[in-house]
Short mmCIF file of C-alpha atoms in Angstrom, two decimals:
data_model
loop_
_atom_site.label_atom_id
_atom_site.label_comp_id
_atom_site.label_asym_id
_atom_site.label_seq_id
_atom_site.Cartn_x
_atom_site.Cartn_y
_atom_site.Cartn_z
CA MET A 6 -9.46 14.94 6.79
CA LEU A 7 -7.34 13.24 10.28
CA LEU A 8 -10.71 11.58 11.00
CA ARG A 9 -10.84 10.27 8.00
CA ARG A 10 -7.76 8.65 7.59
CA ARG A 11 -8.02 7.19 11.42
CA LYS A 12 -11.19 4.86 10.32
CA ALA A 13 -9.44 4.32 7.40
CA ARG A 14 -6.04 3.04 9.68
CA ILE A 15 -10.01 1.64 11.47
CA ARG A 16 -10.48 -0.45 8.75
CA SER A 17 -7.53 -1.60 7.22
CA GLY A 18 -6.99 -2.71 10.48
CA ALA A 19 -9.95 -4.97 11.11
CA ARG A 20 -9.81 -6.08 6.88
CA GLN A 21 -6.29 -7.21 7.30
CA ALA A 22 -6.67 -9.68 11.19
CA ALA A 23 -10.17 -11.25 9.52
CA HIS A 24 -7.58 -12.15 7.01
CA THR A 25 -4.87 -12.55 9.51
CA GLY A 26 -7.63 -15.18 10.99
CA TYR A 27 -9.11 -16.83 7.96
CA LEU A 28 -5.70 -18.61 7.56
CA VAL A 29 -5.09 -19.38 9.96
CA LEU A 30 -8.01 -21.28 11.34
CA GLU A 31 -7.77 -22.30 7.30
CA ARG A 32 -4.48 -23.99 8.10
CA ARG A 33 -5.52 -25.91 10.88
CA ALA A 34 -8.51 -27.12 10.09
CA PRO A 35 -10.69 -27.24 6.10
CA VAL A 36 -12.59 -23.88 6.74
CA SER A 37 -14.09 -23.12 2.84
CA GLU A 38 -14.30 -26.45 2.14
CA LEU A 39 -16.76 -27.24 4.99
CA ALA A 40 -19.05 -23.48 4.64
CA ARG A 41 -19.07 -24.17 0.49
CA GLN A 42 -19.73 -27.54 1.40
CA LEU A 43 -22.85 -25.94 4.29
CA LEU A 44 -23.71 -22.84 1.60
CA ARG A 45 -24.54 -26.14 -1.28
CA LYS A 46 -26.61 -28.05 0.68
CA ALA A 47 -29.82 -28.32 -0.51
CA PHE A 48 -32.63 -28.06 1.99
CA PRO A 49 -36.46 -29.90 1.57
CA ASP A 50 -39.05 -26.86 0.90
CA HIS A 51 -42.16 -29.01 1.86
CA TRP A 52 -44.26 -28.15 5.40
CA SER A 53 -43.64 -30.99 7.31
CA PHE A 54 -40.17 -31.08 7.41
CA LEU A 55 -40.68 -27.66 8.80
CA LEU A 56 -42.00 -29.72 12.12
CA GLY A 57 -38.28 -30.69 12.96
CA GLU A 58 -37.42 -26.71 12.92
CA ILE A 59 -40.03 -26.01 15.55
CA ALA A 60 -38.79 -28.29 17.87
CA LEU A 61 -36.11 -26.65 17.96
CA TYR A 62 -36.30 -22.92 17.97
CA SER A 63 -38.28 -23.92 20.90
CA PHE A 64 -35.86 -25.18 22.64
CA LEU A 65 -33.49 -22.22 22.14
CA LEU A 66 -36.26 -20.31 23.93
CA LEU A 67 -35.84 -23.11 26.39
CA VAL A 68 -32.80 -22.09 26.95
CA LEU A 69 -32.80 -18.90 26.86
CA THR A 70 -35.70 -18.00 28.95
CA GLY A 71 -34.87 -21.30 31.65
CA SER A 72 -31.75 -19.28 32.21
CA PHE A 73 -33.68 -15.74 33.11
CA LEU A 74 -35.50 -18.55 35.39
CA THR A 75 -32.01 -19.40 37.53
CA PHE A 76 -31.28 -16.40 38.52
CA PHE A 77 -35.25 -15.93 40.75
CA PHE A 78 -35.48 -19.75 41.30
CA THR A 79 -34.95 -21.26 44.88
CA PRO A 80 -33.88 -25.07 44.63
CA ALA A 81 -34.41 -25.96 48.06
CA MET A 82 -37.54 -27.54 49.88
CA THR A 83 -36.94 -25.40 53.51
CA GLU A 84 -39.78 -24.28 55.19
CA GLY A 85 -40.99 -20.59 56.14
CA VAL A 86 -44.16 -17.97 57.21
CA TYR A 87 -44.61 -16.60 53.27
CA GLN A 88 -44.04 -13.11 53.03
CA GLY A 89 -44.80 -11.65 49.64
CA ARG A 90 -46.85 -9.76 47.77
CA TYR A 91 -49.75 -12.41 46.55
CA ALA A 92 -52.42 -11.54 49.57
CA GLY A 93 -54.24 -15.45 49.78
CA LEU A 94 -51.07 -16.70 51.00
CA ARG A 95 -48.83 -14.24 53.89
CA GLY A 96 -49.38 -16.08 56.70
CA LEU A 97 -48.39 -19.74 55.05
CA LEU A 98 -45.74 -21.95 55.50
CA VAL A 99 -44.28 -22.68 52.21
CA THR A 100 -40.68 -23.75 51.26
CA ASP A 101 -38.62 -22.05 49.43
CA ALA A 102 -38.82 -23.21 45.93
CA TYR A 103 -42.63 -22.61 46.39
CA SER A 104 -41.76 -18.54 47.20
CA SER A 105 -39.62 -17.78 45.14
CA THR A 106 -41.80 -18.81 42.08
CA LEU A 107 -45.04 -17.06 44.15
CA HIS A 108 -41.73 -14.02 44.35
CA ILE A 109 -41.25 -14.92 40.78
CA SER A 110 -45.00 -14.12 38.63
CA PHE A 111 -45.37 -11.23 41.01
CA ASP A 112 -42.51 -9.33 42.30
CA VAL A 113 -39.25 -9.77 38.72
CA ARG A 114 -40.31 -7.17 37.11
CA GLY A 115 -41.72 -9.11 33.44
CA GLY A 116 -41.18 -12.84 35.73
CA LEU A 117 -44.31 -13.87 35.70
CA LEU A 118 -44.70 -13.28 31.53
CA ILE A 119 -41.39 -15.56 31.35
CA ARG A 120 -42.88 -18.27 33.84
CA GLN A 121 -45.63 -19.00 31.35
CA MET A 122 -43.33 -18.89 27.80
CA HIS A 123 -40.73 -21.39 29.57
CA HIS A 124 -44.32 -23.71 30.38
CA TRP A 125 -45.21 -23.13 26.62
CA ALA A 126 -41.99 -23.57 25.62
CA ALA A 127 -42.26 -26.99 26.67
CA LEU A 128 -45.30 -28.14 25.88
CA ILE A 129 -44.29 -26.54 22.42
CA PHE A 130 -40.84 -28.00 22.27
CA VAL A 131 -42.59 -31.67 22.58
CA ALA A 132 -46.00 -31.68 20.91
CA ALA A 133 -42.78 -30.16 17.78
CA ALA A 134 -40.44 -33.30 18.73
CA GLY A 135 -43.79 -36.10 18.64
CA VAL A 136 -45.44 -35.05 15.89
CA HIS A 137 -42.60 -34.49 13.63
CA MET A 138 -41.56 -38.18 15.13
CA LEU A 139 -44.75 -39.92 13.73
CA ARG A 140 -43.40 -37.40 10.39
CA ILE A 141 -41.10 -39.87 10.18
CA PHE A 142 -42.29 -42.86 10.86
CA PHE A 143 -45.16 -43.10 8.87
CA THR A 144 -43.26 -41.59 5.38
CA GLY A 145 -40.25 -44.25 6.19
CA ALA A 146 -37.88 -41.43 7.04
CA PHE A 147 -36.47 -43.70 9.90
CA ARG A 148 -35.54 -46.52 6.91
CA ARG A 149 -31.52 -46.28 5.49
CA PRO A 150 -29.19 -44.85 6.36
CA ARG A 151 -31.27 -43.03 9.03
CA GLU A 152 -31.56 -45.11 11.37
CA LEU A 153 -29.24 -43.79 13.93
CA ASN A 154 -31.07 -40.87 13.72
CA TRP A 155 -34.18 -41.79 14.44
CA MET A 156 -32.64 -43.60 17.29
CA ILE A 157 -31.41 -40.42 18.21
CA GLY A 158 -34.56 -38.94 17.75
CA VAL A 159 -36.34 -41.45 19.80
CA THR A 160 -33.98 -40.68 23.33
CA LEU A 161 -34.76 -37.25 22.25
CA PHE A 162 -38.05 -37.74 23.03
CA MET A 163 -37.92 -39.48 25.58
CA LEU A 164 -35.58 -36.72 27.74
CA ALA A 165 -37.69 -34.31 26.82
CA LEU A 166 -40.40 -36.22 28.46
CA LEU A 167 -37.82 -35.84 31.37
CA GLU A 168 -37.56 -32.82 31.20
CA GLY A 169 -41.35 -31.59 31.92
CA PHE A 170 -41.88 -33.57 34.44
CA CYS A 171 -38.55 -32.54 36.70
CA GLY A 172 -39.84 -28.65 35.65
CA TYR A 173 -42.86 -29.12 36.17
CA SER A 174 -42.77 -30.86 39.59
CA LEU A 175 -39.95 -27.82 40.56
CA PRO A 176 -42.27 -24.87 42.64
CA ASP A 177 -43.54 -27.42 44.53
CA ASP A 178 -47.50 -26.33 44.69
CA LEU A 179 -50.00 -28.90 45.74
CA LEU A 180 -50.48 -30.14 41.60
CA SER A 181 -46.59 -30.36 41.11
CA GLY A 182 -46.75 -31.91 44.71
CA THR A 183 -49.02 -35.02 43.80
CA GLY A 184 -47.43 -35.49 40.93
CA LEU A 185 -44.42 -36.02 42.47
CA ARG A 186 -46.22 -38.40 45.09
CA THR A 187 -47.35 -40.67 42.28
CA ALA A 188 -43.53 -40.68 40.19
CA ASN A 189 -42.42 -41.92 44.66
CA THR A 190 -44.95 -45.19 44.40
CA ILE A 191 -44.04 -45.87 40.31
CA VAL A 192 -40.37 -46.31 41.75
CA MET A 193 -40.79 -47.92 45.09
CA SER A 194 -43.25 -50.77 42.87
CA ILE A 195 -39.91 -52.14 41.57
CA PRO A 196 -39.42 -55.22 42.44
CA VAL A 197 -36.62 -56.08 45.56
CA ALA A 198 -35.30 -53.07 44.69
CA GLY A 199 -37.95 -50.51 44.41
CA THR A 200 -37.50 -49.34 48.38
CA TYR A 201 -33.62 -48.01 47.73
CA LEU A 202 -33.55 -46.53 45.01
CA SER A 203 -37.34 -44.47 46.46
CA PHE A 204 -34.93 -43.81 49.43
CA LEU A 205 -31.75 -43.21 47.77
CA LEU A 206 -33.98 -40.44 45.61
CA TRP A 207 -35.16 -39.00 47.64
CA GLY A 208 -32.69 -38.78 50.55
CA ALA A 209 -35.63 -39.94 53.08
CA SER A 210 -39.33 -41.43 53.77
CA PHE A 211 -41.36 -39.36 51.07
CA PRO A 212 -41.42 -36.02 50.80
CA GLY A 213 -38.34 -36.45 51.65
CA HIS A 214 -35.99 -32.72 51.61
CA LEU A 215 -33.01 -33.40 49.25
CA ILE A 216 -35.39 -34.37 45.84
CA ILE A 217 -36.36 -30.56 44.12
CA ALA A 218 -32.85 -29.96 44.42
CA ARG A 219 -32.00 -32.69 42.94
CA LEU A 220 -34.75 -32.36 40.21
CA TYR A 221 -32.90 -28.90 39.53
CA ILE A 222 -29.65 -29.59 38.93
CA VAL A 223 -31.30 -32.62 36.38
CA HIS A 224 -33.62 -30.05 34.81
CA VAL A 225 -30.62 -26.63 34.26
CA LEU A 226 -27.53 -29.59 34.02
CA PHE A 227 -27.75 -33.12 33.32
CA VAL A 228 -30.92 -33.43 30.24
CA PRO A 229 -30.71 -29.82 29.06
CA GLY A 230 -26.70 -31.09 28.22
CA LEU A 231 -27.40 -34.14 26.79
CA LEU A 232 -29.96 -32.57 25.25
CA LEU A 233 -27.65 -30.01 23.19
CA ALA A 234 -25.07 -33.19 22.46
CA LEU A 235 -28.03 -34.99 21.17
CA ILE A 236 -29.75 -32.10 19.24
CA GLY A 237 -26.35 -31.28 17.69
CA ALA A 238 -25.57 -35.19 16.96
CA HIS A 239 -29.08 -34.65 14.95
CA LEU A 240 -27.92 -31.65 12.94
CA VAL A 241 -24.39 -33.20 11.94
CA MET A 242 -26.58 -36.59 10.74
CA VAL A 243 -29.15 -34.89 8.56
CA VAL A 244 -26.77 -32.40 7.10
CA TYR A 245 -24.20 -35.33 6.00
CA LEU A 246 -27.15 -37.40 5.71
CA LYS A 247 -29.65 -34.85 3.50
CA HIS A 248 -32.93 -34.83 3.76
CA THR A 249 -35.96 -37.68 2.56
CA GLN A 250 -37.54 -35.67 -0.41
CA TRP A 251 -40.95 -36.54 -1.69
CA PRO A 252 -41.85 -37.92 -5.35
CA ASP A 253 -41.84 -35.41 -7.84
CA GLN A 254 -40.39 -34.31 -10.69
CA GLY A 255 -36.69 -33.86 -10.46
CA ARG A 256 -36.83 -35.81 -8.36
CA THR A 257 -34.82 -39.78 -7.38
CA ASN A 258 -33.15 -42.23 -4.55
CA ARG A 259 -30.37 -40.70 -5.94
CA ASN A 260 -30.48 -36.98 -6.05
CA VAL A 261 -31.47 -34.39 -3.69
CA VAL A 262 -33.67 -31.21 -4.69
CA GLY A 263 -34.31 -28.27 -2.64
CA MET A 264 -33.21 -24.10 -1.34
CA PRO A 265 -30.17 -23.47 -0.93
CA MET A 266 -29.30 -22.63 2.54
CA VAL A 267 -28.32 -19.03 1.88
CA PRO A 268 -30.47 -16.58 0.80
CA GLN A 269 -34.08 -18.98 0.79
CA PHE A 270 -33.50 -21.34 3.41
CA ALA A 271 -31.53 -18.90 6.38
CA ILE A 272 -34.25 -16.35 5.05
CA ARG A 273 -37.01 -18.45 5.39
CA SER A 274 -36.18 -20.04 8.94
CA THR A 275 -35.51 -17.10 10.72
CA GLY A 276 -38.24 -16.32 10.04
CA LEU A 277 -39.89 -19.40 11.59
CA CYS A 278 -38.11 -19.15 14.60
CA LEU A 279 -39.58 -15.50 14.87
CA THR A 280 -42.76 -16.81 14.47
CA VAL A 281 -42.29 -19.71 17.15
CA PHE A 282 -41.54 -16.99 19.22
CA GLY A 283 -43.52 -14.88 18.69
CA VAL A 284 -46.37 -16.93 18.90
CA THR A 285 -44.58 -18.67 22.29
CA THR A 286 -44.70 -15.16 23.84
CA LEU A 287 -48.68 -14.61 23.15
CA LEU A 288 -49.65 -18.08 24.30
CA GLY A 289 -47.42 -15.56 27.87
CA ALA A 290 -49.39 -12.64 27.87
CA LEU A 291 -52.96 -14.18 27.49
CA ALA A 292 -53.54 -17.72 28.23
CA GLN A 293 -53.11 -18.23 32.41
CA ILE A 294 -50.85 -21.98 32.55
CA ASN A 295 -49.98 -23.75 36.37
CA PRO A 296 -51.50 -20.37 38.22
CA ILE A 297 -49.37 -22.18 41.02
CA TRP A 298 -51.22 -19.76 43.92
CA ASN A 299 -54.58 -21.22 42.52
CA PHE A 300 -52.99 -24.77 43.88
CA GLY A 301 -51.43 -23.40 47.35
CA PRO A 302 -48.03 -25.63 48.84
CA TYR A 303 -46.96 -28.88 48.86
CA ARG A 304 -48.60 -31.21 51.84
CA ALA A 305 -48.12 -34.61 52.26
CA ASP A 306 -51.46 -34.76 54.07
CA GLN A 307 -54.00 -33.66 50.98
CA ALA A 308 -54.25 -33.85 47.33
CA SER A 309 -55.58 -31.69 44.09
CA THR A 310 -58.40 -32.27 43.31
CA GLY A 311 -58.68 -33.68 39.58
CA ALA A 312 -54.87 -32.60 38.90
CA GLN A 313 -53.79 -34.07 36.15
CA PRO A 314 -50.35 -33.55 34.83
CA ASP A 315 -49.59 -32.18 31.41
CA TRP A 316 -50.35 -34.25 28.58
CA TYR A 317 -46.82 -35.90 27.25
CA VAL A 318 -47.62 -38.17 30.44
CA GLY A 319 -51.12 -37.86 30.65
CA PHE A 320 -51.20 -41.45 29.08
CA LEU A 321 -48.93 -42.69 31.99
CA GLU A 322 -51.74 -40.93 34.69
CA GLY A 323 -54.27 -43.51 31.99
CA ALA A 324 -53.30 -46.43 32.36
CA LEU A 325 -52.50 -46.37 36.34
CA ARG A 326 -56.29 -45.48 36.49
CA LEU A 327 -57.26 -48.32 34.28
CA MET A 328 -55.43 -50.27 35.67
CA PRO A 329 -57.15 -53.24 37.49
CA PRO A 330 -56.01 -53.96 41.58
CA TRP A 331 -53.33 -56.13 41.12
CA GLN A 332 -50.75 -57.00 43.71
CA ASN A 333 -49.72 -59.77 45.46
CA ALA A 334 -46.00 -60.88 48.13
CA VAL A 335 -43.84 -63.41 47.40
CA ALA A 336 -41.14 -64.06 49.60
CA GLY A 337 -42.04 -61.37 51.64
CA HIS A 338 -42.17 -58.49 48.71
CA THR A 339 -45.21 -56.99 48.06
CA LEU A 340 -45.41 -57.09 44.70
CA MET A 341 -47.41 -54.12 42.83
CA TRP A 342 -48.28 -54.37 39.42
CA ASN A 343 -50.76 -52.20 39.33
CA VAL A 344 -48.20 -49.77 39.52
CA PHE A 345 -45.54 -51.53 37.93
CA ILE A 346 -46.91 -52.95 34.28
CA PRO A 347 -48.82 -49.15 33.58
CA ALA A 348 -45.97 -46.72 34.77
CA VAL A 349 -42.97 -49.08 33.86
CA LEU A 350 -43.18 -52.18 31.59
CA LEU A 351 -45.23 -49.62 29.34
CA PRO A 352 -43.09 -47.26 28.68
CA ALA A 353 -40.20 -49.39 29.02
CA LEU A 354 -41.95 -51.50 25.76
CA LEU A 355 -43.28 -48.30 24.11
CA PHE A 356 -39.40 -47.01 23.94
CA LEU A 357 -38.29 -50.50 23.14
CA VAL A 358 -40.35 -51.06 20.18
CA LEU A 359 -40.07 -47.56 19.15
CA TYR A 360 -36.67 -47.97 18.99
CA LEU A 361 -36.61 -52.06 17.17
CA TYR A 362 -39.26 -51.17 14.44
CA PRO A 363 -37.08 -49.50 11.90
CA ALA A 364 -34.94 -52.92 11.87
CA LEU A 365 -38.26 -54.96 12.38
CA GLU A 366 -39.23 -53.38 9.39
CA LYS A 367 -36.20 -54.10 7.30
CA TRP A 368 -36.12 -57.66 8.61
CA VAL A 369 -40.17 -58.31 7.63
CA THR A 370 -38.87 -56.35 4.03
CA GLY A 371 -35.67 -57.60 3.65
CA ASP A 372 -34.66 -55.15 2.63
CA LEU A 373 -30.64 -53.33 2.46
CA MET A 374 -31.65 -50.45 -0.13
CA GLU A 375 -31.15 -46.77 0.67
CA HIS A 376 -33.62 -44.70 0.91
CA HIS A 377 -34.61 -40.90 0.11
CA LEU A 378 -38.10 -40.35 -1.44
CA CYS A 379 -40.17 -40.26 1.52
CA ASP A 380 -43.16 -42.85 1.26
CA ARG A 381 -47.02 -41.93 0.99
CA PRO A 382 -48.42 -43.26 3.92
CA ARG A 383 -51.34 -44.80 2.26
CA ASP A 384 -49.18 -46.79 0.27
CA ARG A 385 -47.57 -48.93 2.71
CA PRO A 386 -51.75 -49.49 4.57
CA THR A 387 -50.55 -51.90 7.25
CA ARG A 388 -47.27 -49.23 8.55
CA THR A 389 -49.46 -45.92 8.96
CA ALA A 390 -52.58 -48.29 10.42
CA LEU A 391 -50.62 -49.62 12.89
CA GLY A 392 -49.14 -45.88 13.17
CA ALA A 393 -52.97 -45.24 13.51
CA ALA A 394 -53.41 -47.79 16.40
CA ALA A 395 -50.90 -45.96 18.22
CA VAL A 396 -52.27 -42.63 18.86
CA VAL A 397 -55.62 -44.23 18.76
CA CYS A 398 -54.00 -46.20 22.41
CA TYR A 399 -52.38 -43.36 23.41
CA ALA A 400 -55.42 -40.56 22.81
CA VAL A 401 -57.85 -43.47 24.88
CA LEU A 402 -54.78 -43.25 28.01
CA LEU A 403 -55.17 -39.53 27.79
CA ALA A 404 -58.48 -39.33 28.20
CA ALA A 405 -58.89 -41.20 30.99
CA ALA A 406 -56.03 -39.49 33.05
CA GLY A 407 -58.79 -37.98 33.31
CA ASN A 408 -61.68 -40.10 34.46
CA ASP A 409 -62.85 -38.39 38.08
CA VAL A 410 -63.66 -34.81 36.39
CA ALA A 411 -64.99 -36.38 32.57
CA ALA A 412 -66.88 -38.27 35.36
CA TYR A 413 -68.55 -35.17 37.14
CA ILE A 414 -69.17 -33.69 33.60
CA PHE A 415 -71.03 -36.21 32.25
CA ARG A 416 -72.77 -36.66 35.52
CA VAL A 417 -71.52 -40.83 35.90
CA SER A 418 -69.81 -42.78 38.11
CA VAL A 419 -66.11 -43.24 38.04
CA GLU A 420 -66.53 -46.89 37.72
CA SER A 421 -68.29 -46.92 34.51
CA LEU A 422 -66.37 -44.56 32.47
CA THR A 423 -63.48 -46.93 33.91
CA TRP A 424 -64.43 -49.98 32.40
CA ILE A 425 -65.79 -47.34 29.55
CA TYR A 426 -62.05 -46.66 29.03
CA ARG A 427 -60.95 -49.97 29.23
CA ILE A 428 -63.00 -51.77 27.02
CA ALA A 429 -62.51 -48.40 24.47
CA LEU A 430 -58.71 -49.09 25.28
CA VAL A 431 -58.85 -53.38 23.61
CA ILE A 432 -61.09 -52.45 20.81
CA GLY A 433 -60.29 -49.13 19.74
CA PRO A 434 -57.00 -49.21 18.60
CA VAL A 435 -57.58 -52.44 16.91
CA ILE A 436 -60.93 -50.68 14.81
CA ALA A 437 -58.41 -47.68 14.09
CA PHE A 438 -56.46 -49.70 12.25
CA LEU A 439 -58.89 -51.85 10.96
CA ILE A 440 -60.63 -48.10 9.35
CA THR A 441 -56.84 -47.03 8.24
CA LYS A 442 -55.41 -49.87 6.37
CA ARG A 443 -58.92 -49.64 4.50
CA ALA A 444 -58.86 -46.16 4.23
CA CYS A 445 -55.11 -46.37 2.32
CA LEU A 446 -57.09 -48.99 0.09
CA ALA A 447 -59.40 -47.32 -1.47
CA LEU A 448 -57.15 -44.09 -1.01
CA GLN A 449 -55.00 -46.53 -3.73
CA ALA A 450 -57.85 -47.68 -5.61
CA HIS A 451 -59.48 -43.70 -6.96
CA ASP A 452 -55.45 -43.40 -7.25
CA ARG A 453 -55.10 -46.41 -10.16
CA GLN A 454 -59.14 -45.05 -10.74
CA LEU A 455 -57.65 -41.47 -11.72
CA LEU A 456 -54.46 -42.87 -14.29
CA GLU A 457 -56.65 -45.42 -16.24
CA GLU A 458 -60.21 -42.56 -16.10
CA GLY A 459 -57.98 -39.95 -15.15
CA GLU A 460 -59.99 -36.63 -13.11
CA GLU A 461 -63.28 -35.34 -13.87
CA THR A 462 -63.87 -31.93 -15.44
CA GLY A 463 -66.90 -31.28 -13.60
CA LEU A 464 -68.20 -31.46 -17.11
CA VAL A 465 -72.07 -33.12 -18.06
CA SER A 466 -72.39 -34.16 -22.61
CA GLN A 467 -75.58 -35.72 -23.91
CA ASN A 468 -74.30 -38.08 -27.15
CA ALA A 469 -77.43 -37.97 -29.80
CA TYR A 470 -79.14 -41.22 -27.94
CA GLY A 471 -79.80 -39.51 -25.06
CA ALA A 472 -77.12 -41.61 -23.22
CA PHE A 473 -75.39 -39.19 -20.28
CA SER A 474 -71.42 -39.20 -19.67
CA GLU A 475 -69.08 -37.75 -17.72
CA GLY A 476 -65.77 -35.31 -18.75
CA ASN A 477 -62.30 -36.72 -17.39
CA ARG A 478 -59.16 -35.12 -18.63
CA SER A 479 -55.53 -37.17 -18.13
CA LEU A 480 -53.87 -35.62 -15.31
CA ASP A 481 -50.28 -34.10 -15.85
CA ALA A 482 -47.28 -35.72 -16.42
CA ARG A 483 -46.62 -34.50 -12.66
CA HIS A 484 -49.71 -36.05 -10.54
CA ARG A 485 -48.54 -39.01 -12.87
CA TYR A 486 -44.66 -38.66 -11.07
CA ARG A 487 -46.42 -38.86 -7.43
CA LEU A 488 -49.16 -41.79 -8.08
CA LEU A 489 -46.56 -43.96 -9.99
CA VAL A 490 -43.55 -43.47 -8.27
CA ARG A 491 -43.30 -45.38 -5.13
CA ASP A 492 -41.52 -48.27 -3.61
CA ILE A 493 -43.86 -51.20 -2.26
CA PRO A 494 -42.22 -54.66 -1.29
CA LEU A 495 -42.96 -58.18 -2.14
CA PRO A 496 -43.78 -60.12 0.70
CA LEU A 497 -41.50 -63.07 0.85
CA PRO A 498 -41.95 -65.99 -0.66
CA ASP A 499 -43.25 -69.14 1.49
CA PRO A 500 -40.75 -71.20 2.68
CA GLY A 501 -41.78 -73.99 3.77
CA LYS A 502 -42.68 -75.99 6.19
CA ARG A 503 -39.84 -77.34 6.59
CA ALA A 504 -37.78 -74.41 7.45
CA PRO A 505 -36.20 -72.94 10.23
CA ARG A 506 -39.31 -71.42 12.82
CA ARG A 507 -37.57 -67.48 12.47
CA HIS A 508 -37.53 -68.35 8.08
CA ARG A 509 -41.89 -69.28 8.36
CA LEU A 510 -42.29 -66.50 10.89
CA ARG A 511 -41.16 -63.85 9.01
CA ALA A 512 -42.29 -64.64 5.89
CA ALA A 513 -45.97 -64.82 7.16
CA LEU A 514 -45.10 -61.23 8.98
CA SER A 515 -43.68 -59.49 5.48
CA ASN A 516 -46.98 -61.01 3.78
CA TRP A 517 -49.82 -59.16 6.72
CA PHE A 518 -47.51 -56.65 5.89
CA TYR A 519 -47.54 -56.13 2.00
CA ARG A 520 -49.91 -58.85 0.76
CA ASP A 521 -52.02 -55.80 0.51
CA ARG A 522 -51.86 -53.47 -1.83
CA VAL A 523 -53.55 -52.18 -5.24
CA ASP A 524 -50.97 -52.18 -8.10
CA MET A 525 -50.97 -49.68 -10.68
CA PRO A 526 -51.44 -49.63 -14.41
CA THR A 527 -48.10 -49.48 -15.85
CA THR A 528 -46.51 -50.79 -19.05
CA ALA A 529 -43.48 -51.95 -19.41
CA GLU A 530 -41.27 -49.23 -20.42
CA GLN A 531 -42.84 -47.40 -17.63
CA ARG A 532 -42.14 -50.10 -14.35
CA LEU A 533 -37.96 -48.87 -15.52
CA GLN A 534 -37.84 -46.21 -15.47
CA ILE A 535 -40.10 -46.42 -11.63
CA THR A 536 -37.49 -49.14 -11.15
CA GLY A 537 -34.82 -46.17 -12.42
CA ARG A 538 -36.10 -44.06 -10.25
CA THR A 539 -35.83 -45.08 -6.92
CA MET A 540 -33.38 -47.08 -6.73
CA THR A 541 -29.95 -47.61 -4.27
CA PRO A 542 -28.02 -44.18 -5.24
CA LEU A 543 -24.12 -44.95 -5.96
CA PRO A 544 -21.68 -45.18 -3.46
CA GLU A 545 -19.06 -42.35 -4.02
CA ALA A 546 -16.44 -44.62 -5.73
CA GLU A 547 -19.06 -45.11 -8.56
CA ARG A 548 -20.30 -41.93 -8.90
CA GLU A 549 -16.80 -40.81 -9.25
#
């Protein structure tokens, strides 16, 4: 009886404390309103929207596994004789960073599993973020009002590349040391300031004694802090701006359709999080990655055979290998164009284009509307073709990063293979652009045929005169809606030869972007309905 009364008093006290705490928060912050809005938020239910969640959960796993590894890793380049468990390296002079990584792999219980999970999670994080950005690009989800969120996403991707490179370099093995040697050469290729920046970062002539400790601080403090802040801002903007959605019955540019946060989305998202954790754990347990004991400690006078970086920075390695040996001397300074152009100008140009592309398309289109409906890639053939050309360009550079390995496997000279890749780098994106654009237009023509003739039933009939005909049935209303409700701008009119050059350039680009199209067979009433469904949302004041 006494125990029952005590439990009742404890429950009553806890309930009263929770109620009092809630009242305190509610009087100082709009807790109820924010919670109500969050619980009412509609979340997307299409699989393509899960790519961002995969990146988020892999980043969460990176934080958890990385926190574990920080307890055992020593970010120092002080050398000593290795006396650890791995017999193949005993007696060798190694740095504390390399020795502590071996200690994590062979002496710490579960250390090798956590370390490999951390590496696999990093690859999944960058891959998911990259594919998520491609989905945003191909569907036009970067347009107004999401331009700022697109720029945040590009910055997150850039920071993910930097974070991956820093973590990849920390073990101070022969493979990562070769990558640091390349990074040092890239820094030194910057005209005039390169040698000063190299000395500032490395603290001395390469390899120095400070770079590992500095990379460690960047890897565990600065970049993760920026990533956490930007991911938070990215998620807040996603909640505030609402998600985009595919055209479908009941979905227009003025509403948001999806599943509520509780319980549907919360359950699905939790399942996806556990799946990401489980798959990464299986990869860490079954698929070996970055076995630094096979590479050995870094020596400045040695280089690994067939050394390539992780895939996300492999395009820089490929660009370095394809660039002709151009360099000259000006005013006593050697200008290393063969390093500066592919390793500094190329990534700078890449991210500049990514940052500015929404503004460029907005300027070419002259479109000031808000867009909450996703474009089907086939309906924007030029944009889709540009994206395909960029992917092919990246693939050629990534393949070129392993030209020595490919030459050895296929028994061809490295010089011949390098010229093949150079030609492919010029011709490949052009061919990809043309093929992709024609494929998009062919798919549009197929959509028009479906609207006019219906879809085939597979039945063939013969009339009294012996003629055969195929059986077709009309598309259902939902399918017709998806094909008809699309928002493709018309090319801007020609301003004339006397117009300013920028107006003529804008009209020419607009014509190049939007002149090729296949119009769908629609009636005047259908065109009016399509315009209503793609019309920009009303301002808040007008909605009320």
